[in-house]
Every structure is written in C-alpha cells, then in structure tokens.
Amino acid sequence: MTTAMARVPNSLTGQIVTPGDRRYAQLRSTYTTSASPAAVLLPKTTAQVIDALRYAREQRLPIAVRSGGHGFSGASSNNGGVVIDLSMLNRVQVLDERAGLVRVEAGARWANVAKALAPYDLVISSGDHGNVGVGGLATGGGVGWLVRAHGLTIDRVRAVEVVLADGTLVRADAEHEPELFWLVRGAGAGAGIVVAFEIEAAEQRNVGVAQLVVEAHPDGRTIREWAAYLSQAPRELSAAAVLYAEGRSALMSITAVVAAESLRRARPAVEPLLAIGKVLEHRTDLLPYPTLVPTAHLHPNVGQQRGTTTNGLFTGLDDAVARAVMRAVTGPGRAVIQLRSMGGAVNDVAPDATAYSHRHQDTLVIASVFPPQGGAALDAAWRAPGARADGAYVNFESRPNPAAFARIYPGETGARVRRLWKRYDPDGVFRPALLTGQPTRPGQQGRVGQSSRSGQPGRSGQPHRRRR
Ligand SMILES: Cc1cc2nc3c(=O)[nH]c(=O)nc-3n(C[C@H](O)[C@H](O)[C@H](O)COP(=O)(O)OP(=O)(O)OC[C@H]3O[C@@H](n4cnc5c(N)ncnc54)[C@H](O)[C@@H]3O)c2cc1C
C-alpha cells in the first residue's frame, strides 16, 4: 500500500532517510531484526520530535520509536512504516553537580552517558552494554551493574519530558502529571516519546570487578548457591552470570561488581562466590566505572544478533527451579541462560510506586536461543523454569504479546498501565505490541518522500553472537 505524500517539514530537511539514501543501510534495522521502513526521521531537538511525529501521523503508516535500537523485540523499526530515530537527540548535561542531577536525552547511548559523567565522579546504573540506548532502557526498568546498590535506572529518574501522541510536550515528575510519571517508569513504550530524563546519579568513580569462570553442577547446586549468596549479600555487590553448555556439562561465567573505591573493600564481598563451585578462572580488579559500558561497545545496529529471548523473576532458586534451569542449558534447546542479581535497593521501592511492580524478587533469569533454534526451542527449554517464575521484565522479552503483558504487568499494575496507555495515546499511535502481539500492521507497505522506493527485507550483517 502506498500513501499520499505529505511535505516533509522544513525543520527536518536533510533529516529524513528513505531507501535511496546512502544512510539507509545503517538506519533501517535494529540490533535483533532486519527491517525495511519507508522512512527514518532523525530529529535533533524536542521541537523536531514534535514535527516528526506530526509528519509521521500524517502518513497514516505504522510508527516506531527508536532510541538505541537494542530492543529485543525489534519494535524500534518496522516494514513500510516511519521510524522516529532519536539517536541525534543525545545530550548529557549535569544540571546540579552537588545533587548529582543529570539531564540525559533519550537517544544517548549508555557508553556516552558514563563517559560524560566520569569527570564529575558520577555514575548512573544502567545496563551491561554501552551501545544500549537511554530511551528504551530507562522507560522499561534498567538492571545495571550497580542495581542492588542503586536500584533500577527508573528508580533514580526524577522527571521526564514526554511528547504525547497528539504532539503535546509534557514535563512529568512526582508533583506534575504524576500518573504519566508513574507510567513512564516501567511502561514508557506506549505512553509517548520520552525525549529526556532527569536522573539522580550516584557519586562513584571506581568499582571492584571480579570475573570468574566456575563449573556449574548439572543438579543445580552451583546456581542455587549463587542465588542464595546474592540474595543476602551486601547491596554494594551486584552480579551477572552467563550459563552455557560445555559438552554435557555447563560453565558459568560470572561478573561481579562491587560499588567500592578500593580492592580491600571489594574483595570480601566477592569471596563467597569462590566457594560455590570449582573455579577455573578468577581475577578481581579495581576499574573506573565506564570500563563496564565502554565506548568500544558502540556500533551500528544492522540486525546482527538474531535470537529469541524471554525471562522470569524468582525469589531464590529452589532445587526444582535450579535443576530446570540447568536442563534448559544442557538439554536439546541449548538455551543460553543469564542470571542477574536483583533485590537490594530495587526492593526498597513500593510495588505500586512505578509501573515496574516486582519489588520482592531477588533473581532475574533470562533465557535465549539463537538460530537455527527459534521460538519453539525456547518454549521447550523455558517451560519448566518459566512455570515457576513470579513475574517478568519487559526489556528482556523478544515476543511481546498479551501473555507476556500479564507476566510483566500483573494484576492492578496491568489494569493501570492499560488505562493510562489509553489515556495518553487514545488513537493507539504507539500501539504497544504487548497488547496486540503485532508490532506493525502486517503487510502494510508505505512510500514516503520523493526518492523513495519500497525496500527489500535486509540481510543480517556480520553475525555477532553475544551470550545473553
Ligand atoms: C546487548 C544487550 C544488552 C542489554 N543489557 C541490558 C541490561 O544489562 N539491563 C537491562 O535492563 N536491559 C538490557 N538490555 C535490554 C534493553 O534494556 C532493552 O533492549 C531496551 O529496550 C533497549 O533500549 P534502546 O533504546 O536501545 O532500544 P530501542 O530498540 O531503541 O527501543 C526499544 C523500545 O523501547 C521503546 N522506546 C525507545 N525509546 C523510547 C523513547 N524515547 N520513548 C518511549 N519509548 C521508547 C520503543 O517502544 C522501542 O520499540 C540489553 C539489550 C541488549 C540487546
């Protein structure tokens, strides 16, 4: 289907990329998904975001919002629609150094945020990868390297600037538009386009970083002990562990990060992890925080990491869950499983304070399979652990649909999210796939701009398989 063309607003001249443009190859896709949008708009200011949204709506085509393009579902691009790509809206500004208050625009990457804050000895716990965008992570949650010490990224957000579906710009905080402020912290995709966040950064220069490789016993005891220790460890300690099959057994690659300025303080927090299984490698260093999300991570997203991912939250890993997780790793599905420590400061926040309501669990388990394995293999591998999960996190779900919505936003939280999505976006401009199961209107193809021609589905770039 093609549409009548609207004139590109003057403010966006040169900032619309259609299939004939040499920039198109690097802007069409996301990290996980190759796509062929009719146009990608590149606003640099909030006013241009408003113009871009108005223009995109006039096209009557599906609209995707993109900050960093790392979303697992691939919803930040589409086929035949318009993408509003915020990558040029990427300023990081320290508003109040003493209070640690920072304004970060949605299109910045976390590597650049860490680099910009380092001279002030400030950090924002974000995620584990420097190329992830601010907008997607900070509207969904943000499970970072300092999550137990500082909470989720959303827990430190003090205000947001949002362009609503009708083009209105709203600044929301605890006192002004509190319902929008609630929604954007956990269910922001679907509320509007968040153009900037004010975040309270924490004072921190260095962190203790331990890297271990441990044999993971197939009966689940190693991961059970990992989770048991992390659930009551000092909150300065946060950790992630990647489990992967090695022949008929499995290895566990652990990165443990301590919010401490000296090795003398970091080492005791890490030490109990050396006792959970046979340690094959281990080192602990004191490193500047940006080393964890380095600018070396920055890269264009060209659909290079295909995979299918889901997740579940747990309170402790009991025998049955731990065994089921190990079977998912070593069984025929060969899932790559990641364990992330939660709890600590995350659970200081009341369940109804934000749209992320999971405030009692202490372990996040993320399961992924990679081609040639697909959704069916993941479902088989995840069936047993998934049945015992108590909630899920929106940002590690690659198949958004109503069943996932119910796990991510349970009960009253879900009802409030639905109500508010409808209030702030009555026409369904942003159409959360969590409600419809369909990120774009299937089969709809568009044509935007004079030089356009419909694009062909892209081929994946260099396959780069990262264990996650
Ligand atoms: C390699 C990798 C590592 C990761 N590590 C972590 C981690 O350690 N911790 C963690 O919590 N998560 C992690 N994630 C998940 C990550 O939080 C999500 O994928 C997040 O959505 C990415 O944000 P983005 O801006 O890059 O994504 P995009 O693909 O640009 O956006 C994802 C979705 O978010 C919405 N969105 C994006 N920007 C905005 C905006 N400005 N306003 C409103 N809605 C918006 C849109 O619906 C969009 O489809 C990781 C993902 C990858 C691929």
Short mmCIF file of C-alpha atoms and ligand atoms in Angstrom, two decimals:
data_model
loop_
_atom_site.label_atom_id
_atom_site.label_comp_id
_atom_site.label_asym_id
_atom_site.label_seq_id
_atom_site.Cartn_x
_atom_site.Cartn_y
_atom_site.Cartn_z
CA MET A 1 0.00 0.00 0.00
CA THR A 2 1.31 3.48 -0.77
CA THR A 3 0.04 6.70 0.71
CA ALA A 4 -0.47 10.26 -0.37
CA MET A 5 2.73 12.14 0.34
CA ALA A 6 2.85 14.91 2.87
CA ARG A 7 5.51 17.58 2.62
CA VAL A 8 8.46 16.97 4.92
CA PRO A 9 8.54 19.87 7.40
CA ASN A 10 11.29 22.41 6.71
CA SER A 11 12.75 21.76 10.15
CA LEU A 12 13.52 18.18 9.11
CA THR A 13 15.10 18.87 5.74
CA GLY A 14 18.06 16.53 5.35
CA GLN A 15 16.91 14.53 8.36
CA ILE A 16 14.63 12.10 6.56
CA VAL A 17 16.25 8.94 5.26
CA THR A 18 14.43 6.87 2.66
CA PRO A 19 15.55 3.68 0.88
CA GLY A 20 17.50 5.51 -1.83
CA ASP A 21 19.67 7.31 0.74
CA ARG A 22 23.20 6.02 1.45
CA ARG A 23 22.46 6.30 5.22
CA TYR A 24 19.51 3.91 4.94
CA ALA A 25 21.54 0.69 5.33
CA GLN A 26 22.70 1.71 8.79
CA LEU A 27 19.36 3.08 9.96
CA ARG A 28 16.77 0.63 8.69
CA SER A 29 17.25 -2.19 11.20
CA THR A 30 17.71 -2.85 14.89
CA TYR A 31 20.19 -5.00 16.79
CA THR A 32 18.00 -8.10 16.53
CA THR A 33 15.88 -7.52 13.44
CA SER A 34 16.37 -6.53 9.81
CA ALA A 35 13.63 -4.21 8.63
CA SER A 36 12.55 -2.04 5.73
CA PRO A 37 10.83 1.12 6.91
CA ALA A 38 9.58 3.61 4.32
CA ALA A 39 11.43 6.41 6.12
CA VAL A 40 13.61 7.11 9.12
CA LEU A 41 13.33 10.57 10.66
CA LEU A 42 16.29 11.95 12.61
CA PRO A 43 15.14 14.81 14.88
CA LYS A 44 17.83 16.68 16.80
CA THR A 45 15.61 18.74 19.11
CA THR A 46 12.36 18.31 21.00
CA ALA A 47 10.64 20.68 18.54
CA GLN A 48 11.80 18.46 15.71
CA VAL A 49 10.46 15.37 17.51
CA ILE A 50 7.06 17.07 17.60
CA ASP A 51 7.33 17.90 13.86
CA ALA A 52 8.48 14.35 13.12
CA LEU A 53 5.56 12.85 15.00
CA ARG A 54 3.05 15.14 13.26
CA TYR A 55 4.56 14.28 9.88
CA ALA A 56 4.63 10.55 10.67
CA ARG A 57 0.98 10.61 11.75
CA GLU A 58 0.01 12.39 8.51
CA GLN A 59 1.47 9.46 6.56
CA ARG A 60 -1.04 7.09 8.20
CA LEU A 61 1.64 4.46 8.43
CA PRO A 62 2.89 2.43 11.42
CA ILE A 63 5.18 4.49 13.64
CA ALA A 64 8.18 3.09 15.52
CA VAL A 65 10.16 4.97 18.16
CA ARG A 66 13.86 4.22 18.43
CA SER A 67 16.48 5.39 20.88
CA GLY A 68 19.38 2.93 20.73
CA GLY A 69 17.84 0.15 18.61
CA HIS A 70 18.74 -2.57 21.14
CA GLY A 71 15.20 -3.65 21.96
CA PHE A 72 14.87 -7.45 21.77
CA SER A 73 11.51 -7.41 20.01
CA GLY A 74 12.74 -5.31 17.08
CA ALA A 75 9.79 -2.94 17.59
CA SER A 76 12.00 0.10 17.08
CA SER A 77 11.82 -0.45 13.34
CA ASN A 78 9.10 -1.73 11.04
CA ASN A 79 8.35 -2.68 7.46
CA GLY A 80 6.83 0.08 5.39
CA GLY A 81 6.29 2.49 8.25
CA VAL A 82 8.02 5.53 9.69
CA VAL A 83 10.76 5.31 12.31
CA ILE A 84 11.40 8.26 14.62
CA ASP A 85 15.05 7.67 15.46
CA LEU A 86 16.29 9.77 18.39
CA SER A 87 19.98 8.99 18.01
CA MET A 88 20.79 12.64 17.26
CA LEU A 89 18.96 13.78 20.37
CA ASN A 90 21.73 12.66 22.67
CA ARG A 91 22.95 15.42 25.01
CA VAL A 92 24.10 14.62 28.53
CA GLN A 93 24.08 17.62 30.85
CA VAL A 94 24.94 17.88 34.56
CA LEU A 95 22.22 20.16 36.00
CA ASP A 96 23.36 20.16 39.62
CA GLU A 97 26.70 18.59 40.36
CA ARG A 98 26.27 18.51 44.14
CA ALA A 99 22.87 16.87 43.94
CA GLY A 100 24.06 14.60 41.12
CA LEU A 101 21.14 15.71 38.95
CA VAL A 102 21.71 14.96 35.28
CA ARG A 103 19.57 15.56 32.19
CA VAL A 104 20.02 12.84 29.61
CA GLU A 105 18.36 12.87 26.19
CA ALA A 106 16.75 9.65 25.06
CA GLY A 107 18.99 8.98 22.05
CA ALA A 108 22.23 8.92 24.05
CA ARG A 109 23.96 5.56 24.48
CA TRP A 110 24.88 4.46 27.98
CA ALA A 111 28.58 4.36 27.00
CA ASN A 112 28.41 8.08 26.25
CA VAL A 113 26.49 8.79 29.43
CA ALA A 114 29.15 7.02 31.53
CA LYS A 115 31.93 8.85 29.70
CA ALA A 116 30.27 12.26 30.12
CA LEU A 117 29.69 11.73 33.86
CA ALA A 118 33.12 10.29 34.70
CA PRO A 119 34.84 13.71 35.14
CA TYR A 120 32.24 14.51 37.84
CA ASP A 121 32.72 11.13 39.61
CA LEU A 122 29.05 10.43 38.93
CA VAL A 123 27.50 7.20 37.66
CA ILE A 124 24.05 6.04 36.62
CA SER A 125 23.48 2.30 36.91
CA SER A 126 22.05 1.45 33.50
CA GLY A 127 22.72 -1.93 31.90
CA ASP A 128 25.65 -4.11 30.96
CA HIS A 129 26.20 -2.83 27.43
CA GLY A 130 27.43 0.58 26.29
CA ASN A 131 25.54 0.60 22.99
CA VAL A 132 22.08 0.27 24.58
CA GLY A 133 20.05 3.46 24.25
CA VAL A 134 18.81 5.59 27.13
CA GLY A 135 15.20 5.73 25.90
CA GLY A 136 14.32 2.04 25.76
CA LEU A 137 16.18 1.03 28.90
CA ALA A 138 15.04 3.93 31.09
CA THR A 139 11.37 3.51 30.16
CA GLY A 140 11.37 -0.24 30.91
CA GLY A 141 13.48 -0.63 34.06
CA GLY A 142 17.26 -0.76 33.82
CA VAL A 143 19.02 -3.68 35.50
CA GLY A 144 22.56 -2.38 35.71
CA TRP A 145 25.94 -3.28 37.12
CA LEU A 146 25.08 -1.43 40.33
CA VAL A 147 21.43 -2.49 40.52
CA ARG A 148 21.50 -3.78 44.10
CA ALA A 149 23.32 -0.66 45.29
CA HIS A 150 21.33 1.98 43.38
CA GLY A 151 18.13 0.27 42.25
CA LEU A 152 16.78 0.15 38.73
CA THR A 153 17.60 3.05 36.43
CA ILE A 154 13.94 4.14 36.66
CA ASP A 155 14.24 4.34 40.45
CA ARG A 156 16.62 7.30 40.09
CA VAL A 157 14.55 9.14 37.45
CA ARG A 158 13.25 12.39 38.95
CA ALA A 159 11.46 13.88 35.91
CA VAL A 160 10.73 13.11 32.26
CA GLU A 161 9.95 15.22 29.20
CA VAL A 162 7.45 13.42 27.00
CA VAL A 163 5.94 14.22 23.60
CA LEU A 164 2.47 12.72 23.69
CA ALA A 165 0.71 11.20 20.69
CA ASP A 166 -1.13 14.47 19.99
CA GLY A 167 2.16 16.39 19.87
CA THR A 168 1.87 17.98 23.32
CA LEU A 169 5.12 18.28 25.29
CA VAL A 170 4.69 17.41 28.96
CA ARG A 171 7.20 17.53 31.81
CA ALA A 172 6.17 14.95 34.39
CA ASP A 173 7.53 14.41 37.88
CA ALA A 174 6.19 13.35 41.27
CA GLU A 175 4.08 16.52 41.54
CA HIS A 176 3.18 17.35 37.95
CA GLU A 177 1.40 14.73 35.84
CA PRO A 178 2.18 12.04 38.45
CA GLU A 179 0.22 9.40 36.52
CA LEU A 180 2.35 9.91 33.42
CA PHE A 181 5.45 9.89 35.62
CA TRP A 182 4.31 6.57 37.12
CA LEU A 183 3.64 5.08 33.68
CA VAL A 184 6.91 6.12 32.07
CA ARG A 185 8.91 4.35 34.79
CA GLY A 186 8.34 0.77 33.66
CA ALA A 187 5.78 1.03 30.85
CA GLY A 188 7.03 4.05 28.93
CA ALA A 189 6.88 2.45 25.48
CA GLY A 190 3.25 3.18 24.68
CA ALA A 191 2.97 6.39 26.70
CA GLY A 192 4.52 8.73 24.16
CA ILE A 193 8.02 9.68 23.05
CA VAL A 194 10.23 10.39 26.04
CA VAL A 195 12.74 12.96 24.84
CA ALA A 196 14.73 13.44 28.07
CA PHE A 197 15.11 12.13 31.59
CA GLU A 198 16.34 13.89 34.71
CA ILE A 199 18.19 11.28 36.72
CA GLU A 200 19.85 11.43 40.11
CA ALA A 201 23.30 9.99 39.52
CA ALA A 202 25.34 8.50 42.36
CA GLU A 203 28.79 9.56 43.45
CA GLN A 204 31.19 6.84 42.37
CA ARG A 205 34.44 6.76 40.46
CA ASN A 206 35.72 3.19 40.57
CA VAL A 207 34.18 -0.22 41.09
CA GLY A 208 35.59 -3.59 42.07
CA VAL A 209 35.09 -6.03 39.21
CA ALA A 210 35.53 -9.79 39.69
CA GLN A 211 35.46 -12.14 36.74
CA LEU A 212 35.14 -15.84 37.42
CA VAL A 213 34.54 -18.97 35.41
CA VAL A 214 33.01 -21.73 37.51
CA GLU A 215 31.84 -25.24 36.66
CA ALA A 216 28.07 -25.32 37.08
CA HIS A 217 26.89 -28.64 38.55
CA PRO A 218 24.06 -30.16 36.47
CA ASP A 219 21.96 -30.80 39.59
CA GLY A 220 21.62 -27.03 40.02
CA ARG A 221 23.54 -26.66 43.27
CA THR A 222 26.03 -24.12 41.90
CA ILE A 223 23.41 -21.68 40.68
CA ARG A 224 21.32 -22.24 43.80
CA GLU A 225 24.26 -21.20 45.94
CA TRP A 226 24.99 -18.25 43.65
CA ALA A 227 21.43 -17.00 44.09
CA ALA A 228 21.36 -17.75 47.83
CA TYR A 229 24.50 -15.73 48.44
CA LEU A 230 23.42 -12.83 46.23
CA SER A 231 20.03 -12.61 47.91
CA GLN A 232 21.59 -11.66 51.26
CA ALA A 233 24.96 -10.22 50.18
CA PRO A 234 25.84 -6.61 50.95
CA ARG A 235 23.97 -4.44 48.48
CA GLU A 236 27.23 -2.98 47.19
CA LEU A 237 27.51 -6.27 45.29
CA SER A 238 25.63 -6.89 42.03
CA ALA A 239 26.37 -9.79 39.71
CA ALA A 240 25.51 -11.39 36.42
CA ALA A 241 26.27 -14.97 35.42
CA VAL A 242 26.05 -16.46 31.94
CA LEU A 243 25.48 -20.23 31.78
CA TYR A 244 26.35 -22.12 28.67
CA ALA A 245 26.72 -25.75 27.72
CA GLU A 246 30.22 -27.19 27.50
CA GLY A 247 29.87 -30.71 26.20
CA ARG A 248 27.43 -32.44 28.56
CA SER A 249 28.08 -30.08 31.44
CA ALA A 250 27.93 -26.31 31.78
CA LEU A 251 30.12 -23.40 32.66
CA MET A 252 29.14 -20.26 34.47
CA SER A 253 30.87 -17.01 33.58
CA ILE A 254 30.32 -14.56 36.42
CA THR A 255 30.91 -10.83 36.51
CA ALA A 256 30.51 -9.41 40.00
CA VAL A 257 30.67 -5.66 40.54
CA VAL A 258 31.19 -4.02 43.91
CA ALA A 259 30.32 -0.37 44.49
CA ALA A 260 33.57 0.21 46.38
CA GLU A 261 36.52 2.52 45.81
CA SER A 262 39.19 0.03 46.91
CA LEU A 263 40.07 -3.61 46.35
CA ARG A 264 40.35 -4.02 50.11
CA ARG A 265 36.61 -3.32 50.36
CA ALA A 266 35.61 -5.12 47.18
CA ARG A 267 37.30 -8.48 47.76
CA PRO A 268 35.37 -9.65 50.86
CA ALA A 269 32.04 -9.15 49.05
CA VAL A 270 33.19 -11.35 46.18
CA GLU A 271 34.94 -14.04 48.19
CA PRO A 272 31.90 -16.26 48.95
CA LEU A 273 31.37 -16.68 45.19
CA LEU A 274 34.71 -18.53 45.04
CA ALA A 275 33.14 -21.30 47.11
CA ILE A 276 30.04 -22.06 45.02
CA GLY A 277 31.77 -24.50 42.67
CA LYS A 278 35.06 -25.44 41.04
CA VAL A 279 36.64 -22.14 39.99
CA LEU A 280 38.50 -22.36 36.69
CA GLU A 281 39.47 -18.70 36.37
CA HIS A 282 39.30 -15.71 38.64
CA ARG A 283 40.53 -12.15 38.83
CA THR A 284 39.39 -9.05 40.68
CA ASP A 285 40.36 -5.53 39.62
CA LEU A 286 39.53 -2.00 40.58
CA LEU A 287 38.30 -0.24 37.44
CA PRO A 288 36.77 3.11 36.51
CA TYR A 289 33.00 2.60 36.08
CA PRO A 290 32.98 3.45 32.32
CA THR A 291 35.13 0.35 31.71
CA LEU A 292 31.93 -1.66 32.23
CA VAL A 293 30.00 0.14 29.48
CA PRO A 294 32.83 1.30 27.22
CA THR A 295 32.55 3.36 24.07
CA ALA A 296 34.18 0.36 22.36
CA HIS A 297 30.69 -1.17 22.51
CA LEU A 298 29.30 1.47 20.12
CA HIS A 299 28.28 0.08 16.74
CA PRO A 300 25.54 0.44 14.15
CA ASN A 301 22.63 -1.96 14.52
CA VAL A 302 22.04 -3.92 11.34
CA GLY A 303 20.10 -6.97 12.55
CA GLN A 304 23.33 -8.68 13.54
CA GLN A 305 22.07 -10.52 16.63
CA ARG A 306 19.08 -12.64 15.84
CA GLY A 307 17.75 -14.64 18.72
CA THR A 308 14.68 -15.26 20.81
CA THR A 309 14.68 -14.22 24.44
CA THR A 310 12.37 -14.45 27.42
CA ASN A 311 12.81 -14.12 31.17
CA GLY A 312 11.35 -14.64 34.62
CA LEU A 313 11.80 -13.26 38.12
CA PHE A 314 12.30 -15.52 41.13
CA THR A 315 12.68 -15.25 44.87
CA GLY A 316 15.60 -17.56 45.50
CA LEU A 317 16.21 -20.50 43.21
CA ASP A 318 14.85 -23.64 44.85
CA ASP A 319 16.01 -27.15 43.91
CA ALA A 320 13.36 -27.66 41.25
CA VAL A 321 13.92 -24.30 39.55
CA ALA A 322 17.71 -24.64 39.66
CA ARG A 323 17.55 -28.11 38.10
CA ALA A 324 15.11 -26.92 35.46
CA VAL A 325 17.40 -24.01 34.57
CA MET A 326 20.36 -26.37 34.20
CA ARG A 327 18.29 -28.67 31.96
CA ALA A 328 17.41 -25.69 29.78
CA VAL A 329 21.13 -25.07 29.30
CA THR A 330 22.29 -28.63 28.69
CA GLY A 331 19.13 -30.02 27.02
CA PRO A 332 18.41 -30.13 23.30
CA GLY A 333 17.35 -26.46 23.17
CA ARG A 334 20.84 -25.41 24.32
CA ALA A 335 19.48 -22.17 25.75
CA VAL A 336 21.97 -19.58 26.91
CA ILE A 337 20.84 -18.52 30.36
CA GLN A 338 21.79 -15.38 32.18
CA LEU A 339 21.24 -14.88 35.90
CA ARG A 340 21.07 -11.31 37.19
CA SER A 341 21.04 -10.34 40.84
CA MET A 342 18.11 -8.15 41.85
CA GLY A 343 16.88 -7.21 45.33
CA GLY A 344 18.85 -4.70 47.42
CA ALA A 345 17.82 -1.15 46.57
CA VAL A 346 15.32 -2.42 43.93
CA ASN A 347 13.16 -3.77 46.74
CA ASP A 348 13.26 -0.53 48.76
CA VAL A 349 10.68 0.86 46.33
CA ALA A 350 6.97 0.20 46.91
CA PRO A 351 5.39 -2.15 44.31
CA ASP A 352 2.84 0.50 43.31
CA ALA A 353 5.30 3.40 43.09
CA THR A 354 6.18 2.74 39.44
CA ALA A 355 4.84 0.62 36.59
CA TYR A 356 7.63 -1.88 37.38
CA SER A 357 5.94 -3.59 40.32
CA HIS A 358 8.28 -6.53 41.04
CA ARG A 359 9.77 -5.44 44.34
CA HIS A 360 10.27 -8.64 46.32
CA GLN A 361 12.08 -10.98 43.93
CA ASP A 362 15.87 -11.30 44.04
CA THR A 363 16.87 -13.11 40.85
CA LEU A 364 16.19 -12.43 37.18
CA VAL A 365 16.69 -15.37 34.83
CA ILE A 366 16.98 -14.58 31.11
CA ALA A 367 16.84 -17.35 28.50
CA SER A 368 17.87 -17.00 24.86
CA VAL A 369 18.25 -19.27 21.87
CA PHE A 370 19.96 -18.40 18.64
CA PRO A 371 19.44 -19.53 15.04
CA PRO A 372 18.90 -22.18 13.88
CA GLN A 373 16.98 -22.55 17.16
CA GLY A 374 13.88 -20.41 17.40
CA GLY A 375 10.79 -19.77 19.49
CA ALA A 376 9.71 -23.42 19.71
CA ALA A 377 13.09 -24.46 21.13
CA LEU A 378 12.99 -21.60 23.61
CA ASP A 379 9.46 -22.53 24.71
CA ALA A 380 10.53 -26.14 25.26
CA ALA A 381 13.64 -25.16 27.20
CA TRP A 382 11.86 -22.49 29.26
CA ARG A 383 8.64 -24.41 30.02
CA ALA A 384 9.73 -25.80 33.40
CA PRO A 385 11.56 -22.78 34.83
CA GLY A 386 9.00 -20.40 33.33
CA ALA A 387 6.14 -22.18 35.08
CA ARG A 388 7.73 -21.30 38.44
CA ALA A 389 8.51 -17.66 37.62
CA ASP A 390 6.93 -14.87 39.61
CA GLY A 391 6.74 -12.04 37.10
CA ALA A 392 8.90 -10.87 34.21
CA TYR A 393 10.80 -7.81 33.00
CA VAL A 394 9.67 -6.08 29.80
CA ASN A 395 13.14 -5.35 28.42
CA PHE A 396 14.27 -8.97 28.09
CA GLU A 397 11.23 -10.20 26.17
CA SER A 398 11.56 -10.55 22.41
CA ARG A 399 7.96 -11.71 21.81
CA PRO A 400 5.67 -9.03 23.22
CA ASN A 401 2.09 -10.29 23.34
CA PRO A 402 -0.82 -10.28 25.80
CA ALA A 403 0.52 -13.33 27.70
CA ALA A 404 3.84 -11.55 28.23
CA PHE A 405 1.94 -8.41 29.28
CA ALA A 406 0.24 -10.38 32.06
CA ARG A 407 3.58 -11.61 33.42
CA ILE A 408 5.24 -8.20 33.15
CA TYR A 409 2.39 -6.07 34.48
CA PRO A 410 0.39 -8.34 36.78
CA GLY A 411 -2.95 -7.55 38.40
CA GLU A 412 -3.76 -3.94 39.28
CA THR A 413 -0.49 -2.73 37.72
CA GLY A 414 -1.61 -4.14 34.38
CA ALA A 415 -5.06 -2.56 34.64
CA ARG A 416 -3.48 0.83 35.42
CA VAL A 417 -0.97 0.51 32.55
CA ARG A 418 -3.79 -0.25 30.08
CA ARG A 419 -5.88 2.62 31.37
CA LEU A 420 -3.03 5.11 31.14
CA TRP A 421 -1.79 3.97 27.72
CA LYS A 422 -5.32 4.60 26.50
CA ARG A 423 -5.49 7.98 28.25
CA TYR A 424 -2.20 9.29 26.85
CA ASP A 425 -2.47 7.64 23.42
CA PRO A 426 -6.20 7.30 22.69
CA ASP A 427 -5.68 6.63 18.97
CA GLY A 428 -3.13 3.86 19.56
CA VAL A 429 -0.38 5.68 17.66
CA PHE A 430 2.33 3.79 19.50
CA ARG A 431 0.30 0.53 19.56
CA PRO A 432 2.16 -1.45 22.23
CA ALA A 433 2.76 -4.91 20.82
CA LEU A 434 2.29 -6.21 24.34
CA LEU A 435 -1.40 -5.59 23.85
CA THR A 436 -1.82 -6.59 20.24
CA GLY A 437 1.00 -9.10 19.71
CA GLN A 438 1.67 -7.26 16.46
CA PRO A 439 4.36 -4.59 16.42
CA THR A 440 3.44 -3.39 12.94
CA ARG A 441 0.36 -3.79 10.80
CA PRO A 442 1.27 -6.84 8.78
CA GLY A 443 1.52 -6.43 5.05
CA GLN A 444 1.29 -2.66 5.16
CA GLN A 445 3.89 -1.05 2.97
CA GLY A 446 4.39 2.65 2.63
CA ARG A 447 6.21 5.14 0.46
CA VAL A 448 7.43 8.40 1.85
CA GLY A 449 9.44 11.14 0.19
CA GLN A 450 10.27 11.79 -3.44
CA SER A 451 13.23 9.44 -3.74
CA SER A 452 11.52 6.52 -2.04
CA ARG A 453 11.08 3.02 -3.33
CA SER A 454 9.96 0.09 -1.29
CA GLY A 455 12.90 -1.59 0.40
CA GLN A 456 13.71 -5.27 0.35
CA PRO A 457 13.99 -7.15 3.62
CA GLY A 458 17.58 -6.78 4.71
CA ARG A 459 20.15 -9.48 5.22
CA SER A 460 21.79 -9.81 8.54
CA GLY A 461 25.13 -8.08 8.99
CA GLN A 462 28.11 -9.89 10.38
CA PRO A 463 26.65 -12.42 12.81
CA HIS A 464 27.97 -11.48 16.19
CA ARG A 465 26.74 -13.93 18.76
CA ARG A 466 26.91 -12.48 22.20
CA ARG A 467 25.99 -14.79 25.03
CA ARG A 468 22.90 -13.46 26.67
C1 LIG B 1 23.23 -6.45 24.10
C2 LIG B 1 22.12 -6.03 25.02
C3 LIG B 1 22.38 -5.86 26.36
C4 LIG B 1 21.38 -5.48 27.24
N1 LIG B 1 21.66 -5.35 28.57
C5 LIG B 1 20.70 -4.93 29.41
C6 LIG B 1 20.97 -4.79 30.80
O1 LIG B 1 22.08 -5.04 31.26
N2 LIG B 1 19.98 -4.36 31.60
C7 LIG B 1 18.74 -4.06 31.13
O2 LIG B 1 17.88 -3.64 31.92
N3 LIG B 1 18.43 -4.22 29.84
C8 LIG B 1 19.39 -4.66 28.98
N4 LIG B 1 19.08 -4.87 27.67
C9 LIG B 1 17.70 -4.68 27.25
C10 LIG B 1 17.43 -3.22 26.98
O3 LIG B 1 17.09 -2.56 28.17
C11 LIG B 1 16.26 -3.09 26.05
O4 LIG B 1 16.53 -3.82 24.89
C12 LIG B 1 15.95 -1.62 25.73
O5 LIG B 1 14.66 -1.53 25.17
C13 LIG B 1 16.94 -1.06 24.76
O6 LIG B 1 16.79 0.32 24.65
P1 LIG B 1 17.10 1.02 23.25
O7 LIG B 1 16.74 2.45 23.40
O8 LIG B 1 18.48 0.67 22.80
O9 LIG B 1 16.10 0.22 22.35
P2 LIG B 1 15.16 0.61 21.12
O10 LIG B 1 15.17 -0.62 20.27
O11 LIG B 1 15.52 1.89 20.50
O12 LIG B 1 13.76 0.75 21.81
C14 LIG B 1 13.09 -0.36 22.35
C15 LIG B 1 11.63 0.02 22.53
O13 LIG B 1 11.55 0.96 23.58
C16 LIG B 1 10.62 1.98 23.25
N5 LIG B 1 11.33 3.26 23.25
C17 LIG B 1 12.60 3.50 22.83
N6 LIG B 1 12.90 4.78 23.02
C18 LIG B 1 11.81 5.35 23.56
C19 LIG B 1 11.52 6.67 23.97
N7 LIG B 1 12.43 7.63 23.87
N8 LIG B 1 10.29 6.94 24.45
C20 LIG B 1 9.36 5.97 24.57
N9 LIG B 1 9.59 4.69 24.20
C21 LIG B 1 10.81 4.39 23.71
C22 LIG B 1 10.05 1.69 21.91
O14 LIG B 1 8.83 1.01 22.02
C23 LIG B 1 11.05 0.73 21.31
O15 LIG B 1 10.47 -0.16 20.44
C24 LIG B 1 20.07 -5.27 26.77
C25 LIG B 1 19.79 -5.44 25.40
C26 LIG B 1 20.80 -5.84 24.55
C27 LIG B 1 20.47 -6.08 23.11
#
